[in-house]
PDB file of C-alpha atoms in Angstrom:
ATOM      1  CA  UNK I1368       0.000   0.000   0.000  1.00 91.00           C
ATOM      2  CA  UNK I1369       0.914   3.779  -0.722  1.00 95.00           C
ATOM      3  CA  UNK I1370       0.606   6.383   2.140  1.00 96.00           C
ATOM      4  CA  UNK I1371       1.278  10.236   2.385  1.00 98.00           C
ATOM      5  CA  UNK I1372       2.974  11.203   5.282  1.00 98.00           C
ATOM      6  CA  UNK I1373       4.603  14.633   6.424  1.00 98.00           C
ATOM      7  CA  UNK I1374       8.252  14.560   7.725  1.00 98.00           C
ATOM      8  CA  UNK I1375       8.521  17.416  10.804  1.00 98.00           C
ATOM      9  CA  UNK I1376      11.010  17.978  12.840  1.00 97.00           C
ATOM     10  CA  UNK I1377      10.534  20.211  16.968  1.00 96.00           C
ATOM     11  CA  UNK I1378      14.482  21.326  17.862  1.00 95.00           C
ATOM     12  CA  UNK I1379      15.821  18.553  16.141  1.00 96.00           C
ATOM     13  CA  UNK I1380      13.636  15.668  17.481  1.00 95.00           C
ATOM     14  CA  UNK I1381      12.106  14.280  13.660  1.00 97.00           C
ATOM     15  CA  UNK I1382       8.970  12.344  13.733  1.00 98.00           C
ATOM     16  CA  UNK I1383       6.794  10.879  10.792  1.00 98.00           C
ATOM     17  CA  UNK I1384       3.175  12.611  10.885  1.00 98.00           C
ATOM     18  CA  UNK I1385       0.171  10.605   9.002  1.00 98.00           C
ATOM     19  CA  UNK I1386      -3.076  11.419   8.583  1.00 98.00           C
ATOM     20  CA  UNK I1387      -5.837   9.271   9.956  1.00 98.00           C
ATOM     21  CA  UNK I1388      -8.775  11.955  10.367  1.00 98.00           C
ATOM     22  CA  UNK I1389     -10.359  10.097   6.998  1.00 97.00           C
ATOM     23  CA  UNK I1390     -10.114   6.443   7.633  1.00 97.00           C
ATOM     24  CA  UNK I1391      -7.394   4.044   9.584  1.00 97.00           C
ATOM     25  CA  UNK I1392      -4.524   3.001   7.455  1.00 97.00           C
ATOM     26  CA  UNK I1393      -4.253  -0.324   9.250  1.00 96.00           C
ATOM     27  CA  UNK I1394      -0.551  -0.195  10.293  1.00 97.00           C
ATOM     28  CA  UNK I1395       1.096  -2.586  12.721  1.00 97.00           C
ATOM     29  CA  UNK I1396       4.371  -2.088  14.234  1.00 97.00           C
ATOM     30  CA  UNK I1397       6.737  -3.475  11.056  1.00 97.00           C
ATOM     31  CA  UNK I1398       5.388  -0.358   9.057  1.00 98.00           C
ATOM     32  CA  UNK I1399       6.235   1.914  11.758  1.00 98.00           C
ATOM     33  CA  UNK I1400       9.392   0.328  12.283  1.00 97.00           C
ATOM     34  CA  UNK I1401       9.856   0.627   8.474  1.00 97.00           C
ATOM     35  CA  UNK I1402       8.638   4.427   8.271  1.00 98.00           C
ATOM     36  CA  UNK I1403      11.222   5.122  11.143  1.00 98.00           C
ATOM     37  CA  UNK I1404      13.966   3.475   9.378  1.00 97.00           C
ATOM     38  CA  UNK I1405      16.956   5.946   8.554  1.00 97.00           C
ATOM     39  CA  UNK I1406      17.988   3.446   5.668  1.00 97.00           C
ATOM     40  CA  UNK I1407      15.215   1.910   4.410  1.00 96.00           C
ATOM     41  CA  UNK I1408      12.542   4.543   5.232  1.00 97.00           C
ATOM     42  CA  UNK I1409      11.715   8.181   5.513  1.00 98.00           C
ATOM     43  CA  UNK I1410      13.476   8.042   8.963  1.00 98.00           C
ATOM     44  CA  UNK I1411      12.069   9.164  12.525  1.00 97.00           C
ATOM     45  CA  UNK I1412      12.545   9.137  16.196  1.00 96.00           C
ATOM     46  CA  UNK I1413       8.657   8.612  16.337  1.00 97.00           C
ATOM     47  CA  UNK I1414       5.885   8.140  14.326  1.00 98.00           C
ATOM     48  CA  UNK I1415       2.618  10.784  14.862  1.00 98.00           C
ATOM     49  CA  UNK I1416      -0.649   9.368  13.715  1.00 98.00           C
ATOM     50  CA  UNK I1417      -3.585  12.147  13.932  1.00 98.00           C
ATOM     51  CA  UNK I1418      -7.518  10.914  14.234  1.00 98.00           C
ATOM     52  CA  UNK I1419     -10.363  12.262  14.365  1.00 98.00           C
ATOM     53  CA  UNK I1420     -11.936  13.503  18.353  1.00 96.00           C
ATOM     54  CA  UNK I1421     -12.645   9.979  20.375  1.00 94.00           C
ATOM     55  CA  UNK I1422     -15.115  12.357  23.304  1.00 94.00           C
ATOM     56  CA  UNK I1423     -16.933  15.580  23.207  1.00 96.00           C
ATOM     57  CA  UNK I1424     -14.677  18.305  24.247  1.00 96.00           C
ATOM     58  CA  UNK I1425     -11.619  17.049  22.657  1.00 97.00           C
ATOM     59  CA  UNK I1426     -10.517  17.808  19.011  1.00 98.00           C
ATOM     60  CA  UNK I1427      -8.274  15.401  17.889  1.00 98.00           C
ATOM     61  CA  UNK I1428      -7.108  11.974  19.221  1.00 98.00           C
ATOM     62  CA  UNK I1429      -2.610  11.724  19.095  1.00 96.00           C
ATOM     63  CA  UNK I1430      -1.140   8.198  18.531  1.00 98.00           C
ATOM     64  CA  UNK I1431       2.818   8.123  19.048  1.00 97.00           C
ATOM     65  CA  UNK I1432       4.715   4.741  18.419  1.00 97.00           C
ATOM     66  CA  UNK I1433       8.171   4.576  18.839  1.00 96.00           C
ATOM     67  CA  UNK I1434      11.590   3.615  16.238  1.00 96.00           C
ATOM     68  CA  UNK I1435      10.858   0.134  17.403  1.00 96.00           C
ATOM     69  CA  UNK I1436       7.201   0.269  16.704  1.00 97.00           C
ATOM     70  CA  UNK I1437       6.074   0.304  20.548  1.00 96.00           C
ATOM     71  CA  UNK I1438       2.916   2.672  21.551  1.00 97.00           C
ATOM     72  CA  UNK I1439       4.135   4.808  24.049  1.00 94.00           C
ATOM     73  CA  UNK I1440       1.719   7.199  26.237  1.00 92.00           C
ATOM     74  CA  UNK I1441       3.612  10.854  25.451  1.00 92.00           C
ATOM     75  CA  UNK I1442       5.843  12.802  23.296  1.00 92.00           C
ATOM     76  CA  UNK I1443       5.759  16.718  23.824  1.00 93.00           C
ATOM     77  CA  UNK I1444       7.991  17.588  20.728  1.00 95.00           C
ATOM     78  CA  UNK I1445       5.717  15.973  19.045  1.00 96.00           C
ATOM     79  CA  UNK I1446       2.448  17.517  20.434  1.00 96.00           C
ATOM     80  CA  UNK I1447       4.110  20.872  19.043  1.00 96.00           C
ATOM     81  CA  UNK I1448       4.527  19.698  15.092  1.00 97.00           C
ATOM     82  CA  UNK I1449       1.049  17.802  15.865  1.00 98.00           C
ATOM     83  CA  UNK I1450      -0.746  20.987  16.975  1.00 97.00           C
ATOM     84  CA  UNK I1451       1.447  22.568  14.225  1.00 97.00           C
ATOM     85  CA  UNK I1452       0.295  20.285  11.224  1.00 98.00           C
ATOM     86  CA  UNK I1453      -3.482  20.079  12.213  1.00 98.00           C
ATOM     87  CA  UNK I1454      -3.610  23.911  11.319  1.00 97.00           C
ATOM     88  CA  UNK I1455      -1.196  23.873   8.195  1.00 97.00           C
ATOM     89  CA  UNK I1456      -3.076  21.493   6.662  1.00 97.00           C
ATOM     90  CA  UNK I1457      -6.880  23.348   7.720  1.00 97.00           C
ATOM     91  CA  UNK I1458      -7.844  19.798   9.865  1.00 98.00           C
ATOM     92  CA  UNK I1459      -8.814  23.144  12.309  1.00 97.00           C
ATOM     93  CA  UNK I1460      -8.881  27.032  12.581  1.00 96.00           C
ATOM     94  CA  UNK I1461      -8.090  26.892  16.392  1.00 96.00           C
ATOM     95  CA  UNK I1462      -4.741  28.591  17.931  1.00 96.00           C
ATOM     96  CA  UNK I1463      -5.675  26.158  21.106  1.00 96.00           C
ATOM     97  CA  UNK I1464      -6.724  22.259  20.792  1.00 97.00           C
ATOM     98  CA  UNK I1465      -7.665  19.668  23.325  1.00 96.00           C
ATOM     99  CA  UNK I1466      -5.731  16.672  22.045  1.00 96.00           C
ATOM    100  CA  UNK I1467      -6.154  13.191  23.762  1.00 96.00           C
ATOM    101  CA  UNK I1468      -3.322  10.715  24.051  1.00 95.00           C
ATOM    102  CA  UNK I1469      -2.589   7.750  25.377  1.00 93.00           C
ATOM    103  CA  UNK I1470      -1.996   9.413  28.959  1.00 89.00           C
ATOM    104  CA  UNK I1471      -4.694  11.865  28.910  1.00 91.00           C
ATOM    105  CA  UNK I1472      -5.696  15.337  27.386  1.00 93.00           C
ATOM    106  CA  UNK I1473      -3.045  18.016  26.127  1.00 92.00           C
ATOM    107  CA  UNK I1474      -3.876  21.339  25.077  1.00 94.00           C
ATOM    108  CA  UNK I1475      -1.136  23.268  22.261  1.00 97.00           C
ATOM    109  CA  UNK I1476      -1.284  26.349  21.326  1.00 97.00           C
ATOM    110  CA  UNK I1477       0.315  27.806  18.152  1.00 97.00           C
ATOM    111  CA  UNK I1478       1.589  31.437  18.239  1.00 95.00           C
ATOM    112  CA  UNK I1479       2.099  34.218  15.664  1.00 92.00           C
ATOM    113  CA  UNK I1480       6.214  33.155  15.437  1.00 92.00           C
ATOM    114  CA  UNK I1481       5.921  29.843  14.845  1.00 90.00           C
ATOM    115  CA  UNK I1482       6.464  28.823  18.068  1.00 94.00           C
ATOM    116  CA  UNK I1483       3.715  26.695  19.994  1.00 97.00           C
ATOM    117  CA  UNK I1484       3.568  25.994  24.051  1.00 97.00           C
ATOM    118  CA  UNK I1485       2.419  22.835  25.086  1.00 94.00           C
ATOM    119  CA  UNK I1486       0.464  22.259  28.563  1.00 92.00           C
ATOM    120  CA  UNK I1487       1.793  19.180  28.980  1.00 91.00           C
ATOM    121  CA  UNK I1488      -0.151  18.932  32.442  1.00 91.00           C
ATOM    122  CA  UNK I1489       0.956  17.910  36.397  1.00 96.00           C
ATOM    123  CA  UNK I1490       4.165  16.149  36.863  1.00 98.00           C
ATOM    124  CA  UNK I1491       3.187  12.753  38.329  1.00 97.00           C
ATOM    125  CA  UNK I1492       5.207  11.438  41.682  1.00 98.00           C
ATOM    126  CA  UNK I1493       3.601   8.994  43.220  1.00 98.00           C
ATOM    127  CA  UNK I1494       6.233   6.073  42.401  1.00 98.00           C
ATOM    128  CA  UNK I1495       3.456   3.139  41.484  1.00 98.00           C
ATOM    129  CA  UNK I1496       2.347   5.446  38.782  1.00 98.00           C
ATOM    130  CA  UNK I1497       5.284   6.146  37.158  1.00 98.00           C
ATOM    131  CA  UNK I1498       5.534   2.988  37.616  1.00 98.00           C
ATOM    132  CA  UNK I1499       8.976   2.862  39.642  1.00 98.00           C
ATOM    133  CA  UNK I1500       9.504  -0.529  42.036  1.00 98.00           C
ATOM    134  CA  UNK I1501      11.091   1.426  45.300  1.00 98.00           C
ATOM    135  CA  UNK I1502      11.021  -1.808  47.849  1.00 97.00           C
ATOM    136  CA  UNK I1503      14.054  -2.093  49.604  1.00 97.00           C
ATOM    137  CA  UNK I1504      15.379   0.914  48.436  1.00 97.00           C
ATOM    138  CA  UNK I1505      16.510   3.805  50.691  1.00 97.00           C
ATOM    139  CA  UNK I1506      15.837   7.535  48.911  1.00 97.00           C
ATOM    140  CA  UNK I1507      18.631  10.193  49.110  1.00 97.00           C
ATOM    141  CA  UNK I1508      17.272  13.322  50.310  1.00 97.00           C
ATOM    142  CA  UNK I1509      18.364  16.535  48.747  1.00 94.00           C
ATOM    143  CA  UNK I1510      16.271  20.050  48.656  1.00 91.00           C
ATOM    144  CA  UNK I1511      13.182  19.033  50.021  1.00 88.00           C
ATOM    145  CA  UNK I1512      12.879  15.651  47.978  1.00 97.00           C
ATOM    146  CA  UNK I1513      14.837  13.080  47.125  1.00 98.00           C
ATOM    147  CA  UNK I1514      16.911  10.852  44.434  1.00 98.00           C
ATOM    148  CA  UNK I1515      17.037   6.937  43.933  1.00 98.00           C
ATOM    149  CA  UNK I1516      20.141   4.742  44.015  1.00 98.00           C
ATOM    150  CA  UNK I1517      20.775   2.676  40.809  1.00 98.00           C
ATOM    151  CA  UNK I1518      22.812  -0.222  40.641  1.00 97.00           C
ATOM    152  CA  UNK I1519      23.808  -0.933  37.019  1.00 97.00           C
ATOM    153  CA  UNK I1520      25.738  -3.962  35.707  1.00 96.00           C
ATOM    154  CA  UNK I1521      29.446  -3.195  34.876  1.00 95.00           C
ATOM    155  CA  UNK I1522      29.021   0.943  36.062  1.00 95.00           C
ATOM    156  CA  UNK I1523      29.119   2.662  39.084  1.00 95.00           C
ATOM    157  CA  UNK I1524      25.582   3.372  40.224  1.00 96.00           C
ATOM    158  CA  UNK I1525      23.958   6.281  39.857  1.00 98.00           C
ATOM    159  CA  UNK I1526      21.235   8.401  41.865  1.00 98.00           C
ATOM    160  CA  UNK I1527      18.043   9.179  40.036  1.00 98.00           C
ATOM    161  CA  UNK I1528      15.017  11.653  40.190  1.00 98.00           C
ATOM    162  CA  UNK I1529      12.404   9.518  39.412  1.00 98.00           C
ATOM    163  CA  UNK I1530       8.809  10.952  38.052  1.00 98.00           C
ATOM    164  CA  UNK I1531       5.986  10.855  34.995  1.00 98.00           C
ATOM    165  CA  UNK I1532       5.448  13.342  32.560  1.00 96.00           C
ATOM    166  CA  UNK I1533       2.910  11.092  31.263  1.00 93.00           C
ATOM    167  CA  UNK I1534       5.775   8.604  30.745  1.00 95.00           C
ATOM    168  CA  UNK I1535       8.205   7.977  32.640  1.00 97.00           C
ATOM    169  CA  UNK I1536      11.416   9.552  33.151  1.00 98.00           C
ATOM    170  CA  UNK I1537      14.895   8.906  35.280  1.00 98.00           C
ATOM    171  CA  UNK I1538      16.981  12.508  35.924  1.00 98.00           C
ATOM    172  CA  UNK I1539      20.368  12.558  36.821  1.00 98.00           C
ATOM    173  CA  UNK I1540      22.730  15.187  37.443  1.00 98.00           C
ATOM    174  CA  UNK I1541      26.132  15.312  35.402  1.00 98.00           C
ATOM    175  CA  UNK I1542      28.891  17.972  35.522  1.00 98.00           C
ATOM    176  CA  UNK I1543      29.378  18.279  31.865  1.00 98.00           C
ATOM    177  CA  UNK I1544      26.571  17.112  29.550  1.00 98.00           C
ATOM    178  CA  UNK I1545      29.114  16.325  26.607  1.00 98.00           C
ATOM    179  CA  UNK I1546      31.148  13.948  28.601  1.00 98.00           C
ATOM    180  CA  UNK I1547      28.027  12.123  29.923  1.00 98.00           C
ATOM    181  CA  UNK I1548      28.186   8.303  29.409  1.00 97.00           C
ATOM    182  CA  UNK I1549      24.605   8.419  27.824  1.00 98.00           C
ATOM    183  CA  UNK I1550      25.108   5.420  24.885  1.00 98.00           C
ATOM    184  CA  UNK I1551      26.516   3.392  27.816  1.00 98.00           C
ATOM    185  CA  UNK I1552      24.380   4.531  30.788  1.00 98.00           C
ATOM    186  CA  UNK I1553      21.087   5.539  29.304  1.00 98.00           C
ATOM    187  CA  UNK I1554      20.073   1.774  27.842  1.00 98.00           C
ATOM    188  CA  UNK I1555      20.760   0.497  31.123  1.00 98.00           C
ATOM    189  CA  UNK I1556      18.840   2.722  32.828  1.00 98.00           C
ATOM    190  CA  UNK I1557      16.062   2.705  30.334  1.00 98.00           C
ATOM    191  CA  UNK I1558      15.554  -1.503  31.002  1.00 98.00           C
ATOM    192  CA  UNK I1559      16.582  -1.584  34.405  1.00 98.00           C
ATOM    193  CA  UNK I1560      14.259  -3.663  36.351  1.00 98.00           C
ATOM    194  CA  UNK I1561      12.867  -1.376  38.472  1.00 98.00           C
ATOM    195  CA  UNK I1562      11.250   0.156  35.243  1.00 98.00           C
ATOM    196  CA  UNK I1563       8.657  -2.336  34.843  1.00 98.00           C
ATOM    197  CA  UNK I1564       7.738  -0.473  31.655  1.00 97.00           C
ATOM    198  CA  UNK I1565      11.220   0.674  30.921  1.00 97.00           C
ATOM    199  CA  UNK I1566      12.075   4.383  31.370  1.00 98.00           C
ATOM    200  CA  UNK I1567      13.721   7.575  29.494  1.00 98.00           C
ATOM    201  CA  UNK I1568      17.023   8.299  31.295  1.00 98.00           C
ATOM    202  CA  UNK I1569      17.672  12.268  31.188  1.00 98.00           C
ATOM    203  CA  UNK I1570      21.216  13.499  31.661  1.00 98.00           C
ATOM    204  CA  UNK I1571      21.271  16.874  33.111  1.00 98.00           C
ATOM    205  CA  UNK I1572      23.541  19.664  33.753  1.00 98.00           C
ATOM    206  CA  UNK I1573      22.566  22.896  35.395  1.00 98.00           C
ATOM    207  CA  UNK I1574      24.639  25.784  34.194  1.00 98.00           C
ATOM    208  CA  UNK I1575      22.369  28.485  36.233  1.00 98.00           C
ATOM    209  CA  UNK I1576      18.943  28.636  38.306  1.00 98.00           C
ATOM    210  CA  UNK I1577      17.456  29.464  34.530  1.00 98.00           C
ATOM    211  CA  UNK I1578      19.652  27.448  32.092  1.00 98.00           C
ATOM    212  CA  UNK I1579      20.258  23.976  31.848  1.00 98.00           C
ATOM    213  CA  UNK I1580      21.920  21.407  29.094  1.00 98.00           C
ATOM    214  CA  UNK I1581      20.074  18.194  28.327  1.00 98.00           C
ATOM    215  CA  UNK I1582      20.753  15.104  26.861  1.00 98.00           C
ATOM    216  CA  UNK I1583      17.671  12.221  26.670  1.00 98.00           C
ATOM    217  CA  UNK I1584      18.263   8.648  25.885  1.00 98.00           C
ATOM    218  CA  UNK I1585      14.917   7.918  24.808  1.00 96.00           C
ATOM    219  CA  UNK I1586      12.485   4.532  25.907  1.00 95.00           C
ATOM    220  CA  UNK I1587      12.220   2.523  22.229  1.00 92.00           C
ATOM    221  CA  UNK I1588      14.382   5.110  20.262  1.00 93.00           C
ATOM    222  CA  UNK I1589      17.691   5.625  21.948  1.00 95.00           C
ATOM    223  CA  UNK I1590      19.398   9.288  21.943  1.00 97.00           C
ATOM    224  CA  UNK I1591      17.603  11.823  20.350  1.00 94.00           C
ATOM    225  CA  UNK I1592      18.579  15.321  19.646  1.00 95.00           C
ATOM    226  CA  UNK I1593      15.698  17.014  21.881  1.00 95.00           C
ATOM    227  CA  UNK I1594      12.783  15.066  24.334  1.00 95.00           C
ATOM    228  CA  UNK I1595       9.889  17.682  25.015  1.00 95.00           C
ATOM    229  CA  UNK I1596       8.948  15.030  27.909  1.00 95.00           C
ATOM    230  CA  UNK I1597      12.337  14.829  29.048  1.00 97.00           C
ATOM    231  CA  UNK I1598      12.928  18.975  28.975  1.00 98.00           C
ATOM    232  CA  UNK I1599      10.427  19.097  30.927  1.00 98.00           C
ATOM    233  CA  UNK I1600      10.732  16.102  33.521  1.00 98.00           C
ATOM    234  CA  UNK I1601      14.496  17.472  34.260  1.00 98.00           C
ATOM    235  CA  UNK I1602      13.232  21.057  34.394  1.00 98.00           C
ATOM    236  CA  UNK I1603      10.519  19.773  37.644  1.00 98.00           C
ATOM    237  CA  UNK I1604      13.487  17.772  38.915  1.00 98.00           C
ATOM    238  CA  UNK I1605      15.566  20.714  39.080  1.00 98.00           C
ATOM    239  CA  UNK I1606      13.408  22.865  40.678  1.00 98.00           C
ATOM    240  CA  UNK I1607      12.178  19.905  43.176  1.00 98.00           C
ATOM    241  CA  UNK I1608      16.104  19.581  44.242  1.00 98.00           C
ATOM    242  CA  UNK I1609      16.422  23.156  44.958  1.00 97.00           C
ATOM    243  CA  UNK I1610      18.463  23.962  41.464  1.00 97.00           C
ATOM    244  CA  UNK I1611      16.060  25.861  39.342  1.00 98.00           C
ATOM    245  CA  UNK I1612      13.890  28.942  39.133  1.00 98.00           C
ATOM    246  CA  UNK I1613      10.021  28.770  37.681  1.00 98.00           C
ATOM    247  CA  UNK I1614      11.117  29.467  34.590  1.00 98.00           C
ATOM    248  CA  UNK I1615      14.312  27.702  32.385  1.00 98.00           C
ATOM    249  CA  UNK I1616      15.729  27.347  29.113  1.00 98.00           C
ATOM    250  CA  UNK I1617      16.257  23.889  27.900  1.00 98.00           C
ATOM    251  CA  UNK I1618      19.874  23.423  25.718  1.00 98.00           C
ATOM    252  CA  UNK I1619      19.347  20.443  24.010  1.00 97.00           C
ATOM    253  CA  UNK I1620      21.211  19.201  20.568  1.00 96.00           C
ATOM    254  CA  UNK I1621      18.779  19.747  18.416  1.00 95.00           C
ATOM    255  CA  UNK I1622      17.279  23.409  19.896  1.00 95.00           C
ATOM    256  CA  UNK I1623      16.059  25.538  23.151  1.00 96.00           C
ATOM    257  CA  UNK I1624      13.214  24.575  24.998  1.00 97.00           C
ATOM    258  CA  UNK I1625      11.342  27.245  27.122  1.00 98.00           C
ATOM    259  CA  UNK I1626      10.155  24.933  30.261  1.00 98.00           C
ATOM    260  CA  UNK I1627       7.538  26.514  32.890  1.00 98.00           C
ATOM    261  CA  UNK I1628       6.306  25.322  36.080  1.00 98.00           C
ATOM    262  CA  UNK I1629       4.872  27.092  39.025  1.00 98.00           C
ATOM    263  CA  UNK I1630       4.963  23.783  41.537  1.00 97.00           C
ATOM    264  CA  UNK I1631       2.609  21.383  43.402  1.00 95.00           C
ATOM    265  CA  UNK I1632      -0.244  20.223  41.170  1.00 96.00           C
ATOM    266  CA  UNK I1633       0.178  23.299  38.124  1.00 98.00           C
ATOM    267  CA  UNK I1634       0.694  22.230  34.367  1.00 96.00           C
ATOM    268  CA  UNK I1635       4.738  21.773  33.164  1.00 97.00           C
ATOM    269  CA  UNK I1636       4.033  24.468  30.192  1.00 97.00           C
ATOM    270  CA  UNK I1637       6.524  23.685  27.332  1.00 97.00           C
ATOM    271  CA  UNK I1638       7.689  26.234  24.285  1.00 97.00           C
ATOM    272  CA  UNK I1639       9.547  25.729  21.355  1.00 97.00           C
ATOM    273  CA  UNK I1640       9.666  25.030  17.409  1.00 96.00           C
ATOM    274  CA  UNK I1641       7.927  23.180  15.310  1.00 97.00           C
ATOM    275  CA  UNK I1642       8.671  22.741  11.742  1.00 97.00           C
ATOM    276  CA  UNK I1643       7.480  20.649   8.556  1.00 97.00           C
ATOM    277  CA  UNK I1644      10.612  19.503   6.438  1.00 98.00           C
ATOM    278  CA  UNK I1645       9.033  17.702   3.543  1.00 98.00           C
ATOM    279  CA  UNK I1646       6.011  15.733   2.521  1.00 98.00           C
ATOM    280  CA  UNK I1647       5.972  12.635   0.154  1.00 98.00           C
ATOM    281  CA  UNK I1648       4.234   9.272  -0.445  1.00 98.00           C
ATOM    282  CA  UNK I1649       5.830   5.490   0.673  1.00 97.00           C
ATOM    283  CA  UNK I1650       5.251   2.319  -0.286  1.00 96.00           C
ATOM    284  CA  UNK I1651       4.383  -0.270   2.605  1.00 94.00           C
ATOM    285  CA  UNK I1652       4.114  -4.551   2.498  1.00 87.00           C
ATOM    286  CA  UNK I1653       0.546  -5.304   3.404  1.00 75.00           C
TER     287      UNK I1653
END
């Protein structure tokens, strides 16, 4: 079969986009893995499927799946180019949608530079929900909360914040971002066991209380150049641990992230870029 697709890209982080507002296109995860191929495909961290609204109140329904063809419950660079393609292509007139994901409802809005914030909602802590297995663990307090201990095969351990942005994400401090064992480190944090449903592993360095340098090995994609999810689960780890102001720019690879949160039970807001590369049409094995 033949589909259309739309290749976008949000600071670097590239994702497939296809168009299901019409009809389902019947994929299974050896076409996404195909579509997400950098050799044999168009090539993307994720793929970004777009249907029609599943309730009343909500506008569009957002269906991520992973390089390896897993569904996974979030991807905030990817809510910006979705948010960004339903109004290029006229799917909606809105400057603010109600999307619905796997994890709940998301609301982008698009502004007159291009840019578009995401309200990616409440950071999630409770440790079940993440899900995070804590038994027999003892937390290491610092600034009011705390960090995890990590033992990983063949490295030293390491001490991770542990919470949900509607996945879920392991933080860890580093002194210099570019020297950060993340190839090494990040797949063994992302299937250690007490990820029961695996994990992103964020390496973080703090450079002031309103700039920070991020790198993200990403659950079912490795390293990316930019993880909206991941901006924004360091960014409410920082400030948690006493590092970071309300208000902080994200230096990833790929771009700058604008990351806001005001504490407790308010919305992680999330700003940045999202643009269309190219469009073009793919043939797929039944």
């Amino acid at each position: 079969m033949r589909i259309r697709f739309t290749k976008m890209q949000g600071a670097g982080n590239d994702f497939v986009v296809l168009d299901e507002t019409r009809g389902r296109l019947g994929l299974g995860p050896a076409h996404y893995r195909r579509l997400a191929d950098r050799h044999f495909g168009v090539g993307a961290d994720q793929i970004l499927t777009v249907r029609p609204s599943p309730a009343p109140g909500v506008d569009f329904e957002y269906v991520i799946h992973n390089a390896d063809g897993g569904e996974v419950e979030q991807c905030g660079n990817g809510a910006r180019c979705f948010a960004r393609y339903v109004a290029d292509k006229g799917l909606t007139a809105q400057r603010r949608i109600r999307v619905r994901t796997l994890s709940g409802v998301i609301e982008p809005q698009l502004h007159e530079d291009g840019r578009v914030t995401v309200d990616m909602g409440a950071p999630v802590f409770d440790l079940p929900a993440v899900p995070f297995d804590a038994a027999g663990l003892q937390p290491l307090a610092e600034g009011g909360w705390q960090k995890w201990p990590l033992a990983l095969p063949g490295q030293p351990a390491v001490a991770v914040a542990v919470l949900s942005m509607g996945n879920p994400h392991a933080v860890q401090e580093v002194a210099d971002v570019d020297a950060a064992p993340v190839g090494t480190v990040g797949p063994l944090v992302e299937h250690h066991p007490r990820f029961p449903q695996r994990v992103n592993a964020g390496f973080l360095q703090v450079v002031s209380r309103s700039n920070v340098r991020l790198r993200v090995w990403e659950r079912g994609a490795g390293e990316t150049l930019a993880c909206g999810t991941g901006a924004c689960a360091a960014v409410v780890a920082g400030i948690r641990l006493g590092r970071l102001d309300a208000r902080v720019d994200v230096h990833t690879r790929g771009g700058v992230l604008t990351i806001e949160w005001a504490g407790g039970t308010a919305p992680v807001l999330m700003t940045g870029p999202a643009v269309t590369v190219f469009e073009g049409e793919m043939e797929l094995d039944d």
